[in-house]
XYZ file of C-alpha atoms in Angstrom:
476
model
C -27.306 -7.947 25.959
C -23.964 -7.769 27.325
C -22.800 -11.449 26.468
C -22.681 -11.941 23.530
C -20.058 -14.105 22.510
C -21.166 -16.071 25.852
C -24.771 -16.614 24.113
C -23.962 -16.853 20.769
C -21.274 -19.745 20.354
C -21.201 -21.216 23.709
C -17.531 -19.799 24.946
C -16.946 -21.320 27.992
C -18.333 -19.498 31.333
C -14.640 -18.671 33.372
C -13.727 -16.151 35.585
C -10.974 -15.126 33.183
C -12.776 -14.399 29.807
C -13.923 -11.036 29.156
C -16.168 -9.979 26.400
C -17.360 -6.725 24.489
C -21.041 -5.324 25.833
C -23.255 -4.054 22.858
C -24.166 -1.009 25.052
C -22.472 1.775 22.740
C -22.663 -0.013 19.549
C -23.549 2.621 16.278
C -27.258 1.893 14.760
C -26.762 0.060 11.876
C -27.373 1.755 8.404
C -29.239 0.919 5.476
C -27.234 -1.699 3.330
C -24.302 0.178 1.631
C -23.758 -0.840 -1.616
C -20.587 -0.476 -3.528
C -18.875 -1.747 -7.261
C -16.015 -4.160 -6.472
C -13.976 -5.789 -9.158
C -13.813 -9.576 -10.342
C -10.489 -11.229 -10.118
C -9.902 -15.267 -11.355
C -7.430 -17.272 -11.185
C -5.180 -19.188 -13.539
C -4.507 -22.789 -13.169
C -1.967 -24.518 -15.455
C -0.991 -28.001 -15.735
C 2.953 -28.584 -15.154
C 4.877 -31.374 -17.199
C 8.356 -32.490 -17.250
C 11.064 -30.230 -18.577
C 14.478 -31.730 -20.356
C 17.135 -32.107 -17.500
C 19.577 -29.703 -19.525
C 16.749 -26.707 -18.766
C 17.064 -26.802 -15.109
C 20.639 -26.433 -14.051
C 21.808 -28.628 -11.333
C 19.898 -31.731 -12.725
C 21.556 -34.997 -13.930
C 20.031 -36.751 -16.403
C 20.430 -39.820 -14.545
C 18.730 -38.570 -11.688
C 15.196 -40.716 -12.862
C 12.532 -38.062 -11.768
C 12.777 -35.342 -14.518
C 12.316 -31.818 -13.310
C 8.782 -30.408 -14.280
C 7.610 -26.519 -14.912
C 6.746 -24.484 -17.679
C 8.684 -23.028 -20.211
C 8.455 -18.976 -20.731
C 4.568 -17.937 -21.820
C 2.677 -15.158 -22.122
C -0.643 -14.767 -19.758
C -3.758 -13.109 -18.446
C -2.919 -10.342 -15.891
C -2.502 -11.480 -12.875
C -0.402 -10.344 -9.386
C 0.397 -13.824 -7.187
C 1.562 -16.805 -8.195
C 1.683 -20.514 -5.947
C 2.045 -24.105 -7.227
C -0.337 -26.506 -6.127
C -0.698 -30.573 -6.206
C -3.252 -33.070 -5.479
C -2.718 -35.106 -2.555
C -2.332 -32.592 0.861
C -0.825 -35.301 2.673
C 2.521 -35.369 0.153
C 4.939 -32.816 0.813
C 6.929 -31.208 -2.249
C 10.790 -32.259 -1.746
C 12.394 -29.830 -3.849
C 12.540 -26.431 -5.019
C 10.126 -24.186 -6.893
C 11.524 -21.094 -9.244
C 9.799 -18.710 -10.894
C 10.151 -16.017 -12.797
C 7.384 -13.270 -13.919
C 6.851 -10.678 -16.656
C 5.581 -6.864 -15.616
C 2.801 -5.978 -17.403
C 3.397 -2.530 -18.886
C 7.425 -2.515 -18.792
C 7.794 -6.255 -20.380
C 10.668 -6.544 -17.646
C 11.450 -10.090 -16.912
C 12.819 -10.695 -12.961
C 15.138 -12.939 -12.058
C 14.532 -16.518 -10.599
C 12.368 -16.088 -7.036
C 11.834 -19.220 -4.326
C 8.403 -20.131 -3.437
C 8.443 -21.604 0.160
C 7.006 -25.409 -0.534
C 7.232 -26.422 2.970
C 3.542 -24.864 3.448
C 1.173 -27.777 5.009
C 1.972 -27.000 8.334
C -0.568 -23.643 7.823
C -3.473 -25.636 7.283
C -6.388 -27.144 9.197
C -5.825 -29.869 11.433
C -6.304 -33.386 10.982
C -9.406 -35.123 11.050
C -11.546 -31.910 11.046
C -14.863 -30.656 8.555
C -12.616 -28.358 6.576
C -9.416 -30.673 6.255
C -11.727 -34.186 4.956
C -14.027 -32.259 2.905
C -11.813 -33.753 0.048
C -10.880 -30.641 -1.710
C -7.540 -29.713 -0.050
C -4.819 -29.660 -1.987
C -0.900 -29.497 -1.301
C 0.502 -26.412 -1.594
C 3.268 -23.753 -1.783
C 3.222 -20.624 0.067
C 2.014 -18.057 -2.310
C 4.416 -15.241 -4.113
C 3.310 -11.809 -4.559
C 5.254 -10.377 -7.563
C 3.001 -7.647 -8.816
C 1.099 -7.092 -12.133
C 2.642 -9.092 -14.555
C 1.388 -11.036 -17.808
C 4.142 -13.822 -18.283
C 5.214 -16.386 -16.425
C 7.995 -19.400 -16.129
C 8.398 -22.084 -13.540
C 10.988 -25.130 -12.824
C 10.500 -27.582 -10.195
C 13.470 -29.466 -9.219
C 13.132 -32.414 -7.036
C 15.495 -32.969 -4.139
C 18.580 -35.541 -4.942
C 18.490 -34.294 -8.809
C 21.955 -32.659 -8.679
C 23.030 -37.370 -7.764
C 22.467 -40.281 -10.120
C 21.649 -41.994 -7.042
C 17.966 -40.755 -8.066
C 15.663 -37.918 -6.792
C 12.799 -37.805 -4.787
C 9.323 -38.226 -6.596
C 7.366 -34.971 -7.097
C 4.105 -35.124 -5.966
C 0.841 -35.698 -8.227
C -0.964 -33.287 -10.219
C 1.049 -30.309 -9.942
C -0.010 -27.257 -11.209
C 0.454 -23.432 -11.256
C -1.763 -20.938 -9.564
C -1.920 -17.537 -11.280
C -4.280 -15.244 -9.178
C -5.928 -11.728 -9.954
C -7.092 -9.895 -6.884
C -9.141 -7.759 -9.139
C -9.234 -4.075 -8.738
C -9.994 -2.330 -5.980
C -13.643 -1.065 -5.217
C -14.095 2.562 -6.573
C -14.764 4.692 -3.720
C -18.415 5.945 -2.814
C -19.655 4.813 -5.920
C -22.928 2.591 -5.592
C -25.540 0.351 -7.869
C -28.974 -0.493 -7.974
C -31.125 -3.843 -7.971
C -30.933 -3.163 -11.417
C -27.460 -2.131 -12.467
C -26.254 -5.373 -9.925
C -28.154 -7.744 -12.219
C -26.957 -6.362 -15.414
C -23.340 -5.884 -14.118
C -23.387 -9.361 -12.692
C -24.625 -10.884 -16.164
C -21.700 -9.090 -17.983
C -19.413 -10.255 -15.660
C -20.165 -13.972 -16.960
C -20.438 -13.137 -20.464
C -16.953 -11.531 -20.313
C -15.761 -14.397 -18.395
C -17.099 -16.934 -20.770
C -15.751 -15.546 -23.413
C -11.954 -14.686 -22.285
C -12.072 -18.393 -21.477
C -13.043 -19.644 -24.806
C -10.950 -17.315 -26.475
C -7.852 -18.766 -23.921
C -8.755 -22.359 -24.654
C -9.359 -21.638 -28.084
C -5.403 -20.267 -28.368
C -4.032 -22.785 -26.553
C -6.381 -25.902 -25.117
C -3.952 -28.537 -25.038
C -1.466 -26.599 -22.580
C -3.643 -24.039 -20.223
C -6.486 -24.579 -18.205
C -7.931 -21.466 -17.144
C -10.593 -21.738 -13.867
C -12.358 -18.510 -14.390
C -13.742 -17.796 -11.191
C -15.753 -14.589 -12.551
C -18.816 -16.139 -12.536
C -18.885 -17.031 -9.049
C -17.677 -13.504 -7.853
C -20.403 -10.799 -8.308
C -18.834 -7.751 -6.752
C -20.920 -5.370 -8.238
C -23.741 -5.899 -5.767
C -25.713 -4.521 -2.985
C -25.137 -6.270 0.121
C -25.376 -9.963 -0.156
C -26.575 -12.365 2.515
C -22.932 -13.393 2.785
C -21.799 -10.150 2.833
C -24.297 -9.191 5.498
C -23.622 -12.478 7.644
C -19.916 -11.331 7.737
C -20.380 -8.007 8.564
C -23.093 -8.747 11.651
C -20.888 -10.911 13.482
C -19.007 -7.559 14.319
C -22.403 -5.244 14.804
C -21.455 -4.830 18.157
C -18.015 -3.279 17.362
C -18.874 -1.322 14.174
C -22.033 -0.796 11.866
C -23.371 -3.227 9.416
C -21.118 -2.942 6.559
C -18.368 -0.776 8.015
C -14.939 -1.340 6.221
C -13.138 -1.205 9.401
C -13.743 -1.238 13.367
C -12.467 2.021 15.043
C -10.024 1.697 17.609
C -11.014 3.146 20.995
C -8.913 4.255 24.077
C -7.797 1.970 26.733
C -10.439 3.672 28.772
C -13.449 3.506 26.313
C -11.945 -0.781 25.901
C -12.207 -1.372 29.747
C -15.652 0.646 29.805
C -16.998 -1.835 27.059
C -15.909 -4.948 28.522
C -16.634 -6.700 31.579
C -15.221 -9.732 33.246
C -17.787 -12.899 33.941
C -17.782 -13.219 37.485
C -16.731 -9.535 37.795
C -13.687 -7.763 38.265
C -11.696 -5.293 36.051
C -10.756 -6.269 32.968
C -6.764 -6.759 31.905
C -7.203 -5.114 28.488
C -5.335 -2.998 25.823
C -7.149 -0.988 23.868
C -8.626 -2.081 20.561
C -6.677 -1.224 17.747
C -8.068 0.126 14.505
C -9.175 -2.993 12.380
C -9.927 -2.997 8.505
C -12.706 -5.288 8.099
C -13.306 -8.018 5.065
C -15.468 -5.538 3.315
C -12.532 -2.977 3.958
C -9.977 -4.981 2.230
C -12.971 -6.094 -0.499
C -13.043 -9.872 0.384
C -15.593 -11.608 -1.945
C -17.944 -13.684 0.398
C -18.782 -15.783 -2.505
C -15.748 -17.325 -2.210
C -16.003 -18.983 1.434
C -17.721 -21.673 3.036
C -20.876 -19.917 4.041
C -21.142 -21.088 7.790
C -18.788 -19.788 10.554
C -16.206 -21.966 12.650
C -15.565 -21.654 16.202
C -13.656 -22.781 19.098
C -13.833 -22.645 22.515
C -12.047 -19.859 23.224
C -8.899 -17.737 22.589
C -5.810 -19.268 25.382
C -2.320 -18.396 22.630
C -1.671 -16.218 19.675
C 0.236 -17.440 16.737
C 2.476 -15.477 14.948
C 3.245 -16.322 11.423
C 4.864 -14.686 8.559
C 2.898 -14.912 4.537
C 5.810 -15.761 2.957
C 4.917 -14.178 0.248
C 7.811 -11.481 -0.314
C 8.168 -8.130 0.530
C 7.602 -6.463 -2.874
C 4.384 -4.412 -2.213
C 3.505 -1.238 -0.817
C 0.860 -0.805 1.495
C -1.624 0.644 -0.867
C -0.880 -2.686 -2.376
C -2.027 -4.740 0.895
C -5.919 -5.112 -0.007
C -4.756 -6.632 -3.381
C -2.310 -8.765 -1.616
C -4.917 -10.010 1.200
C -7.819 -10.599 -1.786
C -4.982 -12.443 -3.377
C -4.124 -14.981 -0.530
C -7.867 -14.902 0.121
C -7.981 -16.403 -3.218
C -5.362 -18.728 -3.545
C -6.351 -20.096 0.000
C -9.775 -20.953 -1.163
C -9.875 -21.457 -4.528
C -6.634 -23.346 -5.100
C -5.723 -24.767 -1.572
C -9.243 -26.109 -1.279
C -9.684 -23.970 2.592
C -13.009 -22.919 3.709
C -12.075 -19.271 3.804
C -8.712 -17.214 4.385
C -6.070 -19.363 7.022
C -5.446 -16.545 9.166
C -7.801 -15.004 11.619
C -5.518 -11.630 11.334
C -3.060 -9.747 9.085
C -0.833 -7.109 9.578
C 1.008 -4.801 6.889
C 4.665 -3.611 7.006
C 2.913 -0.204 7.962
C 1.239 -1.807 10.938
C -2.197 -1.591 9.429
C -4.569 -4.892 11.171
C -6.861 -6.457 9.261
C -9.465 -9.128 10.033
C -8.756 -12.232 7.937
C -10.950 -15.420 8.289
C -14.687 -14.540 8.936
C -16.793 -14.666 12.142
C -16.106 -12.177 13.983
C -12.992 -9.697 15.299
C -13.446 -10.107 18.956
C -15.013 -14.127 18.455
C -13.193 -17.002 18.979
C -12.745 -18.223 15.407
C -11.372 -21.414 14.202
C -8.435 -20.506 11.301
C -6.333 -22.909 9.491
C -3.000 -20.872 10.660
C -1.135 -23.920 12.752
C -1.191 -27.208 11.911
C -2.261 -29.132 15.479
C -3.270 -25.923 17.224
C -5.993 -23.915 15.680
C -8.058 -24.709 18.348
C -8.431 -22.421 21.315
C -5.795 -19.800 19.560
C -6.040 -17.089 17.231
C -3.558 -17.036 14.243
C -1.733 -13.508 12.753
C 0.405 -13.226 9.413
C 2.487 -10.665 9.097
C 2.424 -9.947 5.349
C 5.985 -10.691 4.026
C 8.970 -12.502 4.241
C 11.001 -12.334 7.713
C 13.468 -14.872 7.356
C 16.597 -12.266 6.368
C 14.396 -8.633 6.505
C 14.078 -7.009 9.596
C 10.658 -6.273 10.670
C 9.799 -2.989 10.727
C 8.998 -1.493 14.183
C 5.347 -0.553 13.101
C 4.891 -4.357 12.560
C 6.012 -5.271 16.172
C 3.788 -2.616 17.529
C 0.729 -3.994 15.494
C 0.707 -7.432 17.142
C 1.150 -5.903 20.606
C -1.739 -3.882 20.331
C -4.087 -6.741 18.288
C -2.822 -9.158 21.328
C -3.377 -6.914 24.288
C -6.883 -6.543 23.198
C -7.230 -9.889 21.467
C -6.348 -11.736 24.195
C -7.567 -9.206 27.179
C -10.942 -10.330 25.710
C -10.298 -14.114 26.894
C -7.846 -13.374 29.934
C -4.902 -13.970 28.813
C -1.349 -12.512 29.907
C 0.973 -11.749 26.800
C 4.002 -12.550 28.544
C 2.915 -15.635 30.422
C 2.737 -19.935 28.613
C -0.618 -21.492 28.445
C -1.268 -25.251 27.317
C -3.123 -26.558 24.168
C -3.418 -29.920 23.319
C -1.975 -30.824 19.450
C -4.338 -31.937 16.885
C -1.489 -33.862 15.286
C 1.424 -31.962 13.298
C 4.900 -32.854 12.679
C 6.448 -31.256 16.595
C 3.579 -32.820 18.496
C 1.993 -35.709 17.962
C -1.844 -35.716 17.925
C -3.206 -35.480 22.182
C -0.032 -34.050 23.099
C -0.288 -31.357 25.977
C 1.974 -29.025 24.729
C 3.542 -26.208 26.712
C 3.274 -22.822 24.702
C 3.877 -19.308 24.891
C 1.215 -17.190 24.711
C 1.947 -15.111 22.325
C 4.263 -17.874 20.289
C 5.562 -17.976 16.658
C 4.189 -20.881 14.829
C 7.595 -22.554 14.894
C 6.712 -23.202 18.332
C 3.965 -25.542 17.507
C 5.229 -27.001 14.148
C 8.445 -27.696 12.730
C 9.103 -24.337 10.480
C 10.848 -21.531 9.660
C 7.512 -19.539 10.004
C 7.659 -16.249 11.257
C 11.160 -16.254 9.526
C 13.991 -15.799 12.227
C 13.828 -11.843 11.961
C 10.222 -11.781 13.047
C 10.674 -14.258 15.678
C 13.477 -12.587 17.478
C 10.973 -9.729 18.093
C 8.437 -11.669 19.302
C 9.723 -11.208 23.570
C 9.500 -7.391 22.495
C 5.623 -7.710 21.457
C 5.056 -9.859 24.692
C 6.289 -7.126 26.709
C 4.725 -4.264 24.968
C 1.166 -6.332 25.020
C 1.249 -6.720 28.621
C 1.878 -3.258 28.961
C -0.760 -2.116 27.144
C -2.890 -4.776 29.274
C -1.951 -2.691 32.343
C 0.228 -5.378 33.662
């Protein structure tokens, strides 16, 4: 039982690829179980605003700005704006500004990136026609808050000569992550039903009360019901956690990281040969970061293999700390799914600005996973988000480090040299057009693909220093 990626998804047979054996894989323990929280998001209906409230707009401009004028809330810790048509692209800017929960501190005005279709599944594939995608911002952490207020400003609005139409349906995305999951505590059969039924009685009722205060402005989707965290192991949750049995125990939150020596004794090349490998890095799994695998599609996706790595930043700000970084991840998780209409979570890995790696979209760590990272080339590549905003902030060094060690060993597993350019052909995106053999770096950022700003300029610029310490690590 030493190929199993091989076996299981039908990677292709080369020379080059080199997979994990299953020889020193830990037994796998009775089902933990564990209390996680709910989370739900928010989702509120925008509608013009009078030109004189958004400064910068004429009133003969024709396409009146839209947003929402200052309002109180449910909790929640990420905010996004969505619309209905993914084709249409938002021309414009989005603003918003959030309340703290606790202090009743108002920020001031913050960006959200619209330009955000080129992370998304490529064209003419299961997940992009299933007819639920939506167009949508980049999500914006901003921390606990209860109040919220948003202006959307089309392009051309400052002319009379007219502004461009906003798109269709838009609306704002308010997202809990929920708490974290207590530590060690655990629930029977029992106490999971009884938890579970609460869980929709409370959410029930906070949404009557909501509509009840204010129906004809807020729509609340109360995802509650549809998130029982409080459970022992699930099928989902067990399905996501045995596509990495051979790295780590059935419901382990994370998959140790081993020596370069202990890496090269677990692999093996097909066709023999050593194996160019770094060793695996410490990985916090989807039960680590407490993803709800309610939430995704319940099937995996694969590709063929693993030839590039795709660097991306979240774009979602820099305002967390790192004990924050579950909450953030559960957060995008959310917003991916629930109001981008995704399958599961874009990314197939994340990475913290304290250089912790997480596994993002499910299926497997060290499996070649389809994501929904880069427009026109999520086949055959792996995508990473670097949570935070690198177009102006530095990086820290701890970041750089992270996505040398996830792509030495990433990409040792499939062959591939960090500092050497691979092709993939485009699915279709805005750089290539759809069939295109494009010539890529290896390890690229995903403005090489698409036309971006994605990984931000900072994070970009560093990218020739993770190439170079990932082929190290490889032994090269």
């Amino acid at each position: 039982m030493r190929a199993f990626l091989a076996s299981a998804i039908g990677v292709a047979c080369t020379a080059a690829l080199v997979l994990p054996t299953a020889a020193n894989a830990a037994p796998a323990p009775a089902a933990p179980t564990s209390t996680a929280p709910p989370g739900f998001t928010q989702s509120l209906p925008l509608a013009p605003l009078p030109p004189h409230d958004v400064p910068g707009t004429d009133r003969a401009a024709g396409t009146a700005p839209q947003g929402l004028p200052e309002r109180d809330t449910r909790p929640f810790s990420l905010v996004g704006v969505v619309w209905d048509d993914v084709e249409a692209e938002l021309h414009g800017t989005v603003q918003v500004r959030t309340r703290a929960t606790g202090t009743g501190a108002w920020t001031g005005w913050q960006y959200l990136e619209t330009h955000n279709h080129e992370h998304a599944a490529d064209p003419g594939t299961a997940e992009r026609e299933t007819g639920k995608v939506r167009g949508s911002t980049a999500p914006l952490w901003v921390g606990d808050s209860d109040g919220v207020e948003v202006r959307v400003r089309p392009e051309g609005a400052a002319t009379p000569r007219g502004a461009t139409p906003l798109p269709s349906g838009l609306r704002l995305e308010l997202v809990d992550p929920g708490d974290d999951p207590p530590a060690g505590t655990t629930t029977t059969a029992n106490e999971t039903t009884e938890a579970t039924e609460a869980t929709e009685a409370d959410a029930a009722g906070d949404a009557a009360d909501s509509n009840a205060d204010d129906t004809a402005a807020q729509t609340a989707t109360e995802d509650d019901a549809d998130d029982p965290r409080t459970t022992v192991m699930t099928a989902e949750d067990a399905a996501a956690s045995a596509v990495n049995a051979d790295l780590a125990p059935l419901g382990a939150t994370e998959v140790p990281a081993l020596s370069k020596a202990e890496t090269e004794e677990q692999t093996f090349v097909l066709g023999g040969g050593k194996p160019r490998i770094g060793p695996r890095p410490r990985i916090v799994t989807r039960k680590g970061w407490g993803a709800n695998e309610q939430l995704r599609e319940r099937d995996f996706a694969y590709t063929r293999r693993v030839k590039a790595a795709f660097v991306h930043h979240s774009a979602t700000g820099n305002n967390y700390s790192c004990s924050q970084a579950d909450s953030v991840l559960r957060s995008i998780y959310r917003y991916h799914v629930k109001s981008s209409g995704w399958r599961d979570f874009g990314y197939n890995f994340a990475v913290d600005k304290c250089g912790n790696i997480y596994e993002g979209r499910a299926g497997g760590v060290a499996k070649p996973v389809l994501g929904a990272h880069t427009l026109g080339f999520n086949s055959n590549s792996t995508g990473i988000a670097v949570l935070g905003t690198y177009s102006k902030a530095n990086p820290p060094a701890v970041v750089v480090n992270a996505v040398a060690r996830l792509t030495a060993w990433k990409l040792g597993l499939y062959g591939a040299n960090p500092r050497a350019t691979t092709t993939l052909k485009s699915g279709g995106g805005n750089r290539y057009k759809k069939g295109t053999i494009a010539k890529l770096k290896v390890i690229s950022g995903h403005r090489d693909g698409v036309t971006t700003d994605c990984p931000g300029g900072r994070l970009y610029n560093k990218l020739d220093e993770a190439r170079d310490a990932s082929a190290r690590l490889q032994g090269r």
